[in-house]
Coordinates of C-alpha atoms and ligand atoms in Angstrom, one line a residue:
M611 CA 95.6 62.3 100.0
A612 CA 93.5 64.4 97.6
K613 CA 92.2 66.7 100.3
T614 CA 95.7 67.8 101.4
A615 CA 96.9 67.9 97.8
K616 CA 94.5 70.7 96.8
K617 CA 95.5 72.9 99.7
K618 CA 99.3 72.8 99.2
T619 CA 101.2 74.8 96.7
I620 CA 104.9 75.5 96.4
R621 CA 104.4 78.9 98.1
T622 CA 102.5 77.5 101.1
I623 CA 104.8 74.7 102.1
P624 CA 107.8 75.3 104.4
Q625 CA 110.4 76.8 102.1
Q626 CA 113.5 75.5 103.9
R627 CA 114.4 71.9 104.2
T628 CA 114.2 70.9 107.8
P629 CA 117.8 70.6 109.0
V630 CA 119.0 67.5 110.9
K631 CA 121.3 67.5 113.9
E632 CA 124.8 66.1 113.3
L633 CA 127.6 65.4 115.7
E634 CA 130.3 68.0 115.7
P635 CA 133.3 67.0 113.5
K636 CA 135.8 67.5 116.3
V637 CA 133.8 65.2 118.6
R638 CA 132.8 62.5 116.0
V639 CA 136.3 61.9 114.6
K640 CA 137.2 60.4 118.0
N641 CA 134.5 57.8 118.0
F642 CA 132.3 55.6 115.7
E643 CA 129.0 57.1 116.8
E644 CA 126.5 57.9 114.1
V645 CA 127.1 61.3 112.6
N646 CA 123.5 62.1 111.6
C647 CA 121.2 62.1 114.6
G648 CA 117.9 61.8 112.7
Y649 CA 114.7 63.8 112.9
T650 CA 112.6 64.2 116.0
L651 CA 108.8 63.8 115.5
A652 CA 108.3 67.6 115.3
E653 CA 111.1 67.9 112.7
A654 CA 109.7 64.9 110.7
M655 CA 106.2 66.4 110.7
N656 CA 107.5 69.8 109.6
E657 CA 109.5 68.2 106.7
A658 CA 106.5 66.0 105.8
E659 CA 104.5 69.2 105.3
R660 CA 106.8 70.1 102.4
C661 CA 105.5 67.3 100.3
L662 CA 103.0 68.6 97.7
M663 CA 101.3 65.1 97.5
C664 CA 101.6 65.4 93.7
P665 CA 98.9 63.5 91.8
D666 CA 101.6 62.3 89.4
P667 CA 104.7 62.1 91.6
G668 CA 108.2 61.6 90.2
C669 CA 109.6 60.2 93.5
I670 CA 107.9 56.8 93.2
A671 CA 109.3 56.2 89.8
G672 CA 112.7 57.4 91.1
C673 CA 112.7 54.7 93.8
P674 CA 114.1 51.4 92.5
V675 CA 111.5 49.5 94.7
N676 CA 108.7 52.0 94.0
I677 CA 107.7 52.9 97.6
N678 CA 104.5 54.9 97.7
I679 CA 106.4 57.9 99.0
P680 CA 103.6 60.6 99.1
K681 CA 101.4 58.1 100.9
F682 CA 103.9 57.4 103.7
I683 CA 104.7 61.1 104.0
E684 CA 101.0 61.9 104.3
A685 CA 100.7 59.4 107.1
I686 CA 103.5 61.3 108.9
T687 CA 101.6 64.6 108.6
E688 CA 98.7 62.8 110.3
K689 CA 101.1 61.5 113.1
N690 CA 100.2 58.0 111.9
L691 CA 103.6 56.5 112.1
R692 CA 102.4 52.9 112.0
G693 CA 100.5 53.7 108.9
A694 CA 103.7 55.3 107.4
Y695 CA 105.6 52.1 108.2
D696 CA 103.0 49.9 106.7
V697 CA 103.2 51.8 103.4
I698 CA 107.0 51.6 103.3
S699 CA 107.3 48.0 104.4
A700 CA 104.9 46.9 101.7
S701 CA 107.8 47.6 99.3
N702 CA 110.9 47.8 101.4
L703 CA 111.9 45.7 104.4
L704 CA 115.0 47.8 105.2
A705 CA 113.5 51.3 105.8
A706 CA 116.0 52.3 108.5
V707 CA 118.9 51.1 106.3
C708 CA 117.7 52.7 103.1
G709 CA 116.8 55.9 104.8
R710 CA 120.4 56.2 105.8
V711 CA 122.4 55.0 102.8
C712 CA 120.4 55.3 99.6
P713 CA 121.7 57.9 97.2
Q714 CA 118.3 59.7 97.4
E715 CA 119.7 62.8 95.6
T716 CA 119.8 60.8 92.3
Q717 CA 116.8 58.6 93.1
C718 CA 113.5 59.7 94.8
E719 CA 114.7 63.2 95.9
G720 CA 116.3 63.7 92.4
K721 CA 112.7 63.4 90.9
C722 CA 110.9 65.4 93.6
I723 CA 108.8 68.1 92.1
V724 CA 109.4 70.5 95.0
G725 CA 113.1 70.2 94.0
D726 CA 112.4 72.0 90.8
T727 CA 111.9 75.2 92.8
L728 CA 113.2 74.6 96.3
E729 CA 115.3 72.0 98.0
P730 CA 113.6 68.6 97.5
V731 CA 111.6 67.0 100.3
A732 CA 114.1 65.1 102.6
I733 CA 112.5 61.7 101.7
G734 CA 115.5 59.7 103.0
R735 CA 115.5 61.4 106.4
L736 CA 111.7 60.8 106.6
E737 CA 112.1 57.1 105.7
R738 CA 114.8 56.7 108.3
F739 CA 112.6 58.4 110.9
V740 CA 109.8 55.9 110.2
G741 CA 112.3 52.9 110.1
D742 CA 113.8 53.9 113.4
T743 CA 110.4 54.3 115.0
A744 CA 109.4 50.8 113.8
I745 CA 112.6 49.4 115.3
R746 CA 112.0 51.2 118.6
E747 CA 108.4 50.1 118.7
K748 CA 109.3 46.6 117.6
W749 CA 106.8 46.7 114.7
A750 CA 107.0 44.0 112.1
N751 CA 104.5 43.1 109.4
L752 CA 104.3 39.4 109.4
P753 CA 101.7 37.7 107.2
Y754 CA 100.3 34.3 108.1
V755 CA 101.4 32.1 105.2
E756 CA 100.4 28.6 104.1
S757 CA 103.4 26.5 103.5
T758 CA 104.0 25.6 99.9
G759 CA 106.5 22.9 100.9
Y760 CA 109.1 24.4 98.6
K761 CA 112.7 24.7 99.9
I762 CA 114.6 27.7 98.8
G763 CA 118.4 28.3 99.1
I764 CA 119.8 31.8 99.1
V765 CA 123.5 32.3 98.8
G766 CA 124.7 35.6 100.3
S767 CA 123.0 37.6 103.0
G768 CA 123.4 41.1 101.6
P769 CA 120.4 43.3 100.6
A770 CA 119.8 41.2 97.4
G771 CA 119.7 37.9 99.3
M772 CA 117.6 39.4 102.2
A773 CA 115.0 40.9 99.9
C774 CA 114.6 37.6 97.9
A775 CA 114.5 35.6 101.2
A776 CA 111.7 37.8 102.6
D777 CA 109.5 37.5 99.5
M778 CA 110.0 33.8 99.3
A779 CA 109.2 33.3 103.0
K780 CA 106.1 35.4 102.6
A781 CA 105.1 33.1 99.7
G782 CA 105.2 30.2 102.1
C783 CA 108.6 28.7 101.2
D784 CA 111.1 27.2 103.6
V785 CA 114.0 29.6 103.1
T786 CA 117.7 29.2 104.2
V787 CA 120.3 31.9 103.7
F788 CA 123.9 30.8 103.5
E789 CA 126.5 33.4 104.4
A790 CA 130.3 33.0 104.2
F791 CA 131.0 35.5 107.1
H792 CA 130.1 34.8 110.7
Q793 CA 127.3 37.4 110.6
A794 CA 124.6 38.2 108.1
G795 CA 124.1 41.5 106.4
G796 CA 126.7 41.7 103.5
V797 CA 128.2 45.1 102.9
L798 CA 125.7 46.6 105.3
K799 CA 127.5 44.8 108.1
Y800 CA 131.1 44.4 106.9
G801 CA 131.5 47.5 104.7
I802 CA 129.5 50.5 105.8
P803 CA 130.9 51.8 109.1
D804 CA 128.8 52.4 112.2
F805 CA 129.0 56.2 112.0
R806 CA 126.9 56.0 108.8
L807 CA 124.9 52.8 109.5
P808 CA 125.1 51.4 113.0
N809 CA 125.2 47.6 113.1
P810 CA 122.3 47.3 115.6
V811 CA 120.0 48.9 113.0
V812 CA 121.0 46.2 110.5
D813 CA 120.6 43.5 113.1
A814 CA 117.1 44.7 114.0
E815 CA 116.0 44.5 110.3
I816 CA 117.5 41.0 110.0
E817 CA 115.6 40.0 113.0
N818 CA 112.4 40.8 111.1
L819 CA 113.5 38.2 108.5
R820 CA 114.0 35.6 111.2
K821 CA 110.5 36.3 112.5
L822 CA 109.3 35.6 109.0
G823 CA 110.8 32.1 109.4
V824 CA 114.0 32.7 107.3
K825 CA 116.9 30.6 108.6
F826 CA 120.5 31.9 108.5
E827 CA 123.5 29.6 108.1
C828 CA 126.6 31.7 108.7
N829 CA 130.3 30.6 108.2
T830 CA 129.1 28.7 105.1
L831 CA 131.2 29.4 102.0
V832 CA 129.1 28.0 99.2
G833 CA 131.3 26.7 96.4
R834 CA 133.7 25.2 99.0
L835 CA 131.4 23.4 101.4
F836 CA 128.9 22.4 98.7
T837 CA 128.3 23.6 95.1
I838 CA 125.2 25.3 93.5
E839 CA 124.7 22.0 91.5
Q840 CA 124.6 20.1 94.8
M841 CA 122.1 22.6 96.3
R842 CA 119.8 21.9 93.3
G843 CA 120.5 18.2 93.4
E844 CA 121.3 16.1 96.6
L845 CA 120.5 19.0 99.0
G846 CA 117.0 19.3 97.6
Y847 CA 116.6 23.0 97.0
D848 CA 113.7 23.6 94.6
A849 CA 115.2 27.0 93.6
V850 CA 118.3 28.9 94.5
F851 CA 119.1 32.6 94.5
I852 CA 122.7 33.8 94.3
G853 CA 123.4 37.3 95.8
T854 CA 127.1 37.0 96.5
G855 CA 128.0 40.6 95.7
A856 CA 131.1 42.2 94.3
G857 CA 133.5 42.1 97.3
Y858 CA 136.7 41.1 95.5
P859 CA 138.9 44.2 95.5
S860 CA 140.8 45.6 92.6
M861 CA 144.4 46.7 93.0
L862 CA 146.2 49.1 90.6
G863 CA 149.2 46.9 89.8
I864 CA 151.7 49.7 90.3
P865 CA 155.3 49.0 91.5
G866 CA 155.4 48.5 95.3
D867 CA 151.7 47.7 95.8
S868 CA 152.5 44.5 97.7
L869 CA 154.6 46.3 100.4
N870 CA 153.6 46.1 104.1
G871 CA 151.2 48.9 104.7
V872 CA 149.2 48.5 101.4
L873 CA 145.7 47.0 101.7
S874 CA 142.3 47.2 100.1
A875 CA 139.5 49.3 101.5
N876 CA 137.4 46.2 101.9
E877 CA 140.0 44.6 104.1
L878 CA 140.4 47.7 106.3
L879 CA 136.6 48.1 106.6
T880 CA 135.9 44.4 107.3
R881 CA 138.6 44.3 110.0
C882 CA 137.3 47.5 111.5
N883 CA 133.5 47.0 111.3
L884 CA 132.7 43.3 111.2
M885 CA 135.7 42.0 113.1
R886 CA 135.4 45.0 115.5
A887 CA 139.0 46.1 115.5
K888 CA 137.5 49.5 116.3
D889 CA 136.5 48.1 119.7
F890 CA 140.1 47.3 120.8
P891 CA 140.9 46.1 123.5
N892 CA 137.6 44.3 123.8
F893 CA 138.3 42.8 120.4
D894 CA 141.8 42.0 119.4
T895 CA 141.5 41.8 115.6
P896 CA 144.8 42.9 114.1
I897 CA 144.6 46.1 112.0
P898 CA 147.4 48.1 110.5
L899 CA 147.3 51.6 112.0
G900 CA 149.0 54.2 109.8
K901 CA 149.8 57.7 111.0
H902 CA 149.9 59.1 107.5
V903 CA 147.3 57.3 105.4
V904 CA 146.6 57.7 101.6
V905 CA 143.3 56.4 100.3
I906 CA 143.2 56.0 96.5
G907 CA 139.8 56.5 94.9
A908 CA 136.8 58.7 95.7
G909 CA 133.7 56.5 95.8
N910 CA 131.6 55.8 98.8
T911 CA 134.0 53.0 99.8
A912 CA 136.9 55.5 99.7
M913 CA 135.0 58.0 101.8
D914 CA 134.4 55.2 104.4
A915 CA 138.0 54.2 104.4
L916 CA 139.2 57.8 104.8
R917 CA 136.9 58.5 107.7
V918 CA 137.6 55.1 109.4
S919 CA 141.4 55.8 109.1
K920 CA 140.9 59.1 110.9
R921 CA 138.8 57.5 113.6
L922 CA 141.5 54.8 114.1
G923 CA 143.9 57.6 115.0
A924 CA 145.7 58.6 111.8
E925 CA 147.2 62.1 112.0
N926 CA 146.9 62.9 108.3
V927 CA 144.5 61.3 105.9
Y928 CA 144.7 62.1 102.2
C929 CA 142.3 61.2 99.4
V930 CA 144.0 60.8 96.0
Y931 CA 141.7 60.8 93.0
R932 CA 142.7 61.2 89.3
R933 CA 139.6 63.1 88.3
T934 CA 138.0 66.3 89.8
R935 CA 135.5 66.6 92.6
A936 CA 132.7 67.1 90.0
E937 CA 133.4 63.5 88.7
C938 CA 133.9 61.8 92.0
P939 CA 131.3 59.0 92.5
A940 CA 130.8 59.3 96.2
R941 CA 127.6 61.0 97.5
A942 CA 128.1 64.8 98.0
E943 CA 127.1 64.4 101.6
E944 CA 129.9 61.9 102.2
V945 CA 132.6 64.2 100.7
H946 CA 131.2 67.1 102.7
H947 CA 131.4 65.1 105.9
A948 CA 134.9 63.9 105.1
E949 CA 136.1 67.5 104.5
E950 CA 134.5 68.6 107.8
E951 CA 136.5 65.8 109.5
G952 CA 139.8 67.2 108.2
I953 CA 140.5 64.8 105.2
E954 CA 142.8 66.4 102.7
F955 CA 141.6 65.9 99.1
H956 CA 144.1 65.8 96.2
W957 CA 142.0 65.9 93.0
L958 CA 143.5 65.3 89.6
T959 CA 146.3 63.2 91.1
A960 CA 147.2 59.6 90.2
P961 CA 149.5 57.2 92.0
V962 CA 152.6 56.0 90.1
E963 CA 154.6 53.9 92.6
V964 CA 154.5 52.9 96.2
L965 CA 157.9 53.7 97.8
D966 CA 159.8 51.1 100.0
D967 CA 161.6 52.1 103.2
G968 CA 164.2 49.4 102.4
K969 CA 162.6 47.0 104.9
G970 CA 159.6 46.1 102.9
N971 CA 157.3 48.8 104.4
V972 CA 155.6 51.7 102.8
R973 CA 157.5 55.0 103.2
G974 CA 155.6 57.1 100.7
M975 CA 154.0 57.3 97.3
R976 CA 155.0 58.9 94.0
C977 CA 152.1 60.6 92.2
I978 CA 151.6 62.5 89.1
K979 CA 149.3 65.4 88.4
M980 CA 146.5 64.9 85.9
E981 CA 144.4 67.1 83.6
L982 CA 141.0 66.3 82.0
G983 CA 141.1 65.4 78.3
E984 CA 138.4 64.0 75.9
P985 CA 135.4 62.1 77.3
D986 CA 136.0 58.3 77.6
D987 CA 133.5 55.4 77.3
S988 CA 131.8 56.4 80.6
G989 CA 131.1 59.8 79.2
R990 CA 133.5 61.4 81.7
R991 CA 136.5 63.4 80.6
R992 CA 139.5 61.1 80.6
P993 CA 142.3 62.1 83.0
V994 CA 145.6 62.6 81.2
P995 CA 149.0 62.8 83.0
V996 CA 150.7 66.3 83.1
K997 CA 154.3 65.8 81.9
G998 CA 157.0 66.5 84.5
S999 CA 154.5 66.9 87.4
E1000 CA 155.5 63.9 89.5
F1001 CA 155.9 64.4 93.2
E1002 CA 156.2 62.4 96.4
F1003 CA 153.8 62.0 99.4
V1004 CA 155.2 60.9 102.8
C1005 CA 152.9 58.2 104.1
D1006 CA 153.1 54.8 105.9
Q1007 CA 149.8 53.3 104.8
I1008 CA 148.0 53.1 101.4
V1009 CA 144.5 51.9 101.0
F1010 CA 143.1 51.0 97.6
A1011 CA 139.5 51.9 97.0
I1012 CA 139.4 51.8 93.2
G1013 CA 136.6 49.4 92.8
T1014 CA 135.7 45.7 93.2
N1015 CA 135.0 42.6 91.1
A1016 CA 132.7 39.7 91.4
N1017 CA 133.3 37.3 94.3
P1018 CA 134.7 34.5 92.2
I1019 CA 134.1 31.2 94.0
I1020 CA 130.7 30.4 92.7
G1021 CA 131.8 31.0 89.2
Q1022 CA 134.8 28.8 89.7
T1023 CA 132.9 25.9 91.2
S1024 CA 129.8 25.7 89.1
H1025 CA 128.8 25.5 85.5
L1026 CA 127.0 28.8 85.6
K1027 CA 127.5 31.0 82.6
L1028 CA 129.4 34.2 83.4
N1029 CA 129.8 37.4 81.4
K1030 CA 133.2 38.5 80.2
R1031 CA 133.8 40.5 83.4
G1032 CA 133.2 37.4 85.5
Y1033 CA 129.7 38.4 86.8
I1034 CA 126.9 35.8 86.7
A1035 CA 125.0 36.1 83.4
T1036 CA 121.2 36.3 83.7
N1037 CA 118.3 37.1 81.4
N1038 CA 115.8 39.9 82.2
D1039 CA 114.0 37.8 84.7
L1040 CA 117.3 37.2 86.5
A1041 CA 117.3 33.5 85.6
T1042 CA 120.9 32.1 85.2
S1043 CA 122.0 29.4 82.7
M1044 CA 121.0 26.7 85.2
A1045 CA 117.3 25.9 85.6
G1046 CA 115.8 27.0 89.0
V1047 CA 118.9 29.2 89.8
Y1048 CA 118.5 33.0 89.9
A1049 CA 121.0 35.7 90.6
G1050 CA 120.9 39.4 91.4
G1051 CA 122.5 42.4 93.0
D1052 CA 126.2 43.3 92.6
I1053 CA 127.1 39.8 91.5
V1054 CA 125.1 40.5 88.3
T1055 CA 125.5 44.2 87.8
G1056 CA 128.8 45.0 89.4
A1057 CA 129.1 47.3 92.4
A1058 CA 125.8 49.3 92.6
T1059 CA 123.5 50.4 95.5
V1060 CA 121.7 48.8 98.4
I1061 CA 118.2 49.6 97.0
E1062 CA 119.1 48.3 93.5
A1063 CA 120.3 45.1 95.1
M1064 CA 117.0 44.8 97.0
G1065 CA 115.1 45.5 93.8
A1066 CA 116.9 42.7 92.1
G1067 CA 116.3 40.3 95.0
R1068 CA 112.6 41.0 94.8
K1069 CA 112.5 40.7 91.0
A1070 CA 114.3 37.3 91.2
A1071 CA 111.7 36.2 93.8
R1072 CA 108.9 37.0 91.4
S1073 CA 110.7 34.9 88.7
M1074 CA 111.2 32.0 91.2
K1075 CA 107.5 32.1 92.1
S1076 CA 106.6 31.9 88.5
Y1077 CA 109.1 29.0 88.0
L1078 CA 107.6 27.1 91.0
K1079 CA 104.1 28.0 89.9
I1080 CA 103.4 29.7 93.3
R1081 CA 100.6 32.2 93.0
D1082 CA 102.2 35.6 93.1
T1083 CA 99.6 37.8 94.8
S1084 CA 101.6 40.9 94.4
E1085 CA 101.5 40.4 90.6
E1086 CA 97.8 39.6 90.6
V1087 CA 96.8 42.7 92.4
A1088 CA 99.2 45.0 90.5
G1089 CA 96.7 46.2 88.0
A1090 CA 93.7 46.5 90.4
P1091 CA 92.6 49.9 91.9
D1092 CA 94.5 51.1 95.0
A1093 CA 92.8 49.7 98.1
G1094 CA 95.5 50.8 100.7
T1095 CA 97.5 48.6 103.0
F1096 CA 96.8 47.1 106.4
F1097 CA 99.9 46.2 108.4
G1098 CA 102.0 46.1 105.3
I1099 CA 99.7 43.7 103.4
D1100 CA 98.0 45.2 100.3
L1101 CA 94.3 45.1 101.1
R1102 CA 93.7 43.6 97.6
E1103 CA 95.7 40.6 98.7
Q1104 CA 93.4 39.7 101.6
N1105 CA 91.7 37.1 99.5
F1106 CA 95.0 35.2 99.4
A1107 CA 96.7 35.9 102.8
R1108 CA 95.4 36.1 106.3
I1109 CA 97.2 38.7 108.2
R1110 CA 98.2 39.5 111.8
A1111 CA 100.0 42.5 113.4
A1112 CA 103.2 41.8 115.3
Ligands
LIG1397 P1 126.6 42.2 99.3 O1 126.1 43.3 100.2 O2 128.1 42.3 98.9 O3 126.4 40.8 100.0 C1 126.9 39.6 99.5 C2 127.1 38.6 100.6 O4 127.4 37.4 100.1 C3 128.3 39.0 101.5 O5 127.9 39.0 102.9 C4 129.3 37.9 101.3 O6 130.1 37.6 102.4 C5 128.4 36.8 100.8 N1 129.1 35.8 100.0 C6 130.0 36.0 99.0 N2 130.3 34.8 98.4 C7 129.7 33.9 99.1 C8 129.7 32.4 99.0 N3 130.4 31.8 98.1 N4 129.0 31.7 99.9 C9 128.3 32.4 100.9 N5 128.2 33.7 101.0 C10 128.9 34.4 100.1 N6 125.3 51.5 98.5 C11 124.4 52.5 98.8 O7 123.3 52.4 98.3 N7 124.7 53.5 99.7 C12 125.9 53.6 100.3 O8 126.1 54.5 101.1 C13 126.9 52.6 100.0 N8 128.1 52.6 100.7 C14 128.9 51.5 100.4 C15 130.1 51.5 101.2 C16 131.0 50.4 101.0 C17 132.3 50.4 101.8 C18 130.7 49.4 100.0 C19 131.7 48.3 99.8 C20 129.6 49.5 99.3 C21 128.6 50.5 99.5 N9 127.4 50.6 98.8 C22 126.5 51.5 99.1 C23 127.1 49.6 97.8 C24 126.1 48.5 98.4 O9 126.4 48.2 99.7 C25 126.1 47.3 97.5 O10 125.7 47.7 96.2 C26 125.1 46.2 98.1 O11 125.4 45.9 99.4 C27 125.1 45.0 97.2 O12 124.2 44.0 97.8 P2 124.4 42.5 97.4 O13 123.4 41.8 98.2 O14 124.4 42.3 96.0 O15 125.9 42.1 97.9

């Protein structure tokens, strides 16, 4: 790394960020194909040249799982894609997923030193390129592990559960993941649509977990079929991790919000993505198909609901948000894509009432214009209604995407301590109030990001190992000098783990 680092300066690297090919808006709104086509090898190598290989890089600290970003990018410059994959997979088992959906602009790319002068290195696109190559080449980094004899139960198969499952399986435990839905993957599968994250990409990454020996029990609603207490007791799990997410949608509670034609974004997306309503007539999942659809909210979920509605055939799709574009929580790229696809944005607008057609169906929505007042608790300026500015929208479907809450069943059926918002209470090590039971991801923090959920799953795994007195080699080698990786296993760990390449 040092050799290249000396040669590169901000003036000598390619000045422009390497563009990525995208499907034309007019074409893509008619299908669910992935919008972003990803880098070719030549494009990835060109972009990799933009990394300065900083001796004290900000990007690693900006990544919630601390991927050694300069190191994997350097491997790309050397056309050593397997090496790049080994570096990423040492910290992150979902490279192809995270390369697509992480909010890099506020994480690694937000801390990229090139970004102080030019556009930051496209770290996410490079990670995706490596992840996709690994899937295509069927690479997987599978350590040989000695069985510890411990039995671990994971509740929820989203990124938090998967990350915890992977680390516990690598530590020699017998790991079973219980998932309420009929397929594993959490939001990656039921929420994020194929045009942003194709399901086969998620499946390929889940397959790597299966190769590690992780078992998946789908159609298993923990709390109804058996409780957390039973898992720790009669079912014999030595430790349990809860990663059940925050999939319980919020509604506004305005008049008319139970009319036919009103639904939550989670319901729309689950029917479309996981239940494959988008593949009608091959799948006959019922889904309401509005012609004039209003989506309330402007986060990532709202952007997905807007763009899905368009693809399902709506003529007009409107986004209604009570703050301005500057405050909207969705990634800038998602808003840009939605605009390109013809979504109409109504900033500084709040819904007041859903209007009835007299037969119990939505015929429209009454809204009011807002203006920004003083900052609220979140630090953002509070939207205040503008007197006398009410107006009506004509629409036949309304989708609420205004946030979610904790999935409640575990809380209702166990003695676990919850916080006042209904999320599972944990200490800093992600231990819950019940011995041997850990929790992490959205069920602890509230709705957050994929990579933060994965970081939590890994942190909980470290705590579980310490609880079970399993030697945590990743901790033991953390302070030692860097020795590099070999097929994803830190070389300093070789005293503890025999390795093989897949
Ligand atoms: P989840 O992914 O929610 O997984 C929890 C799993 O637990 C689910 O499969 C659920 O069915 C299961 N479960 C729940 N209760 C039980 C039970 N009692 N028994 C068994 N199983 C149970 N983040 C990003 O970083 N980038 C994005 O672009 C992005 N887009 C998003 C788009 C949408 C539509 C949504 C909803 C979220 C998005 N997020 C995004 C947020 C991100 O997906 C979540 O923060 C992340 O998935 C949380 O992971 P998790 O493992 O905690 O929970």
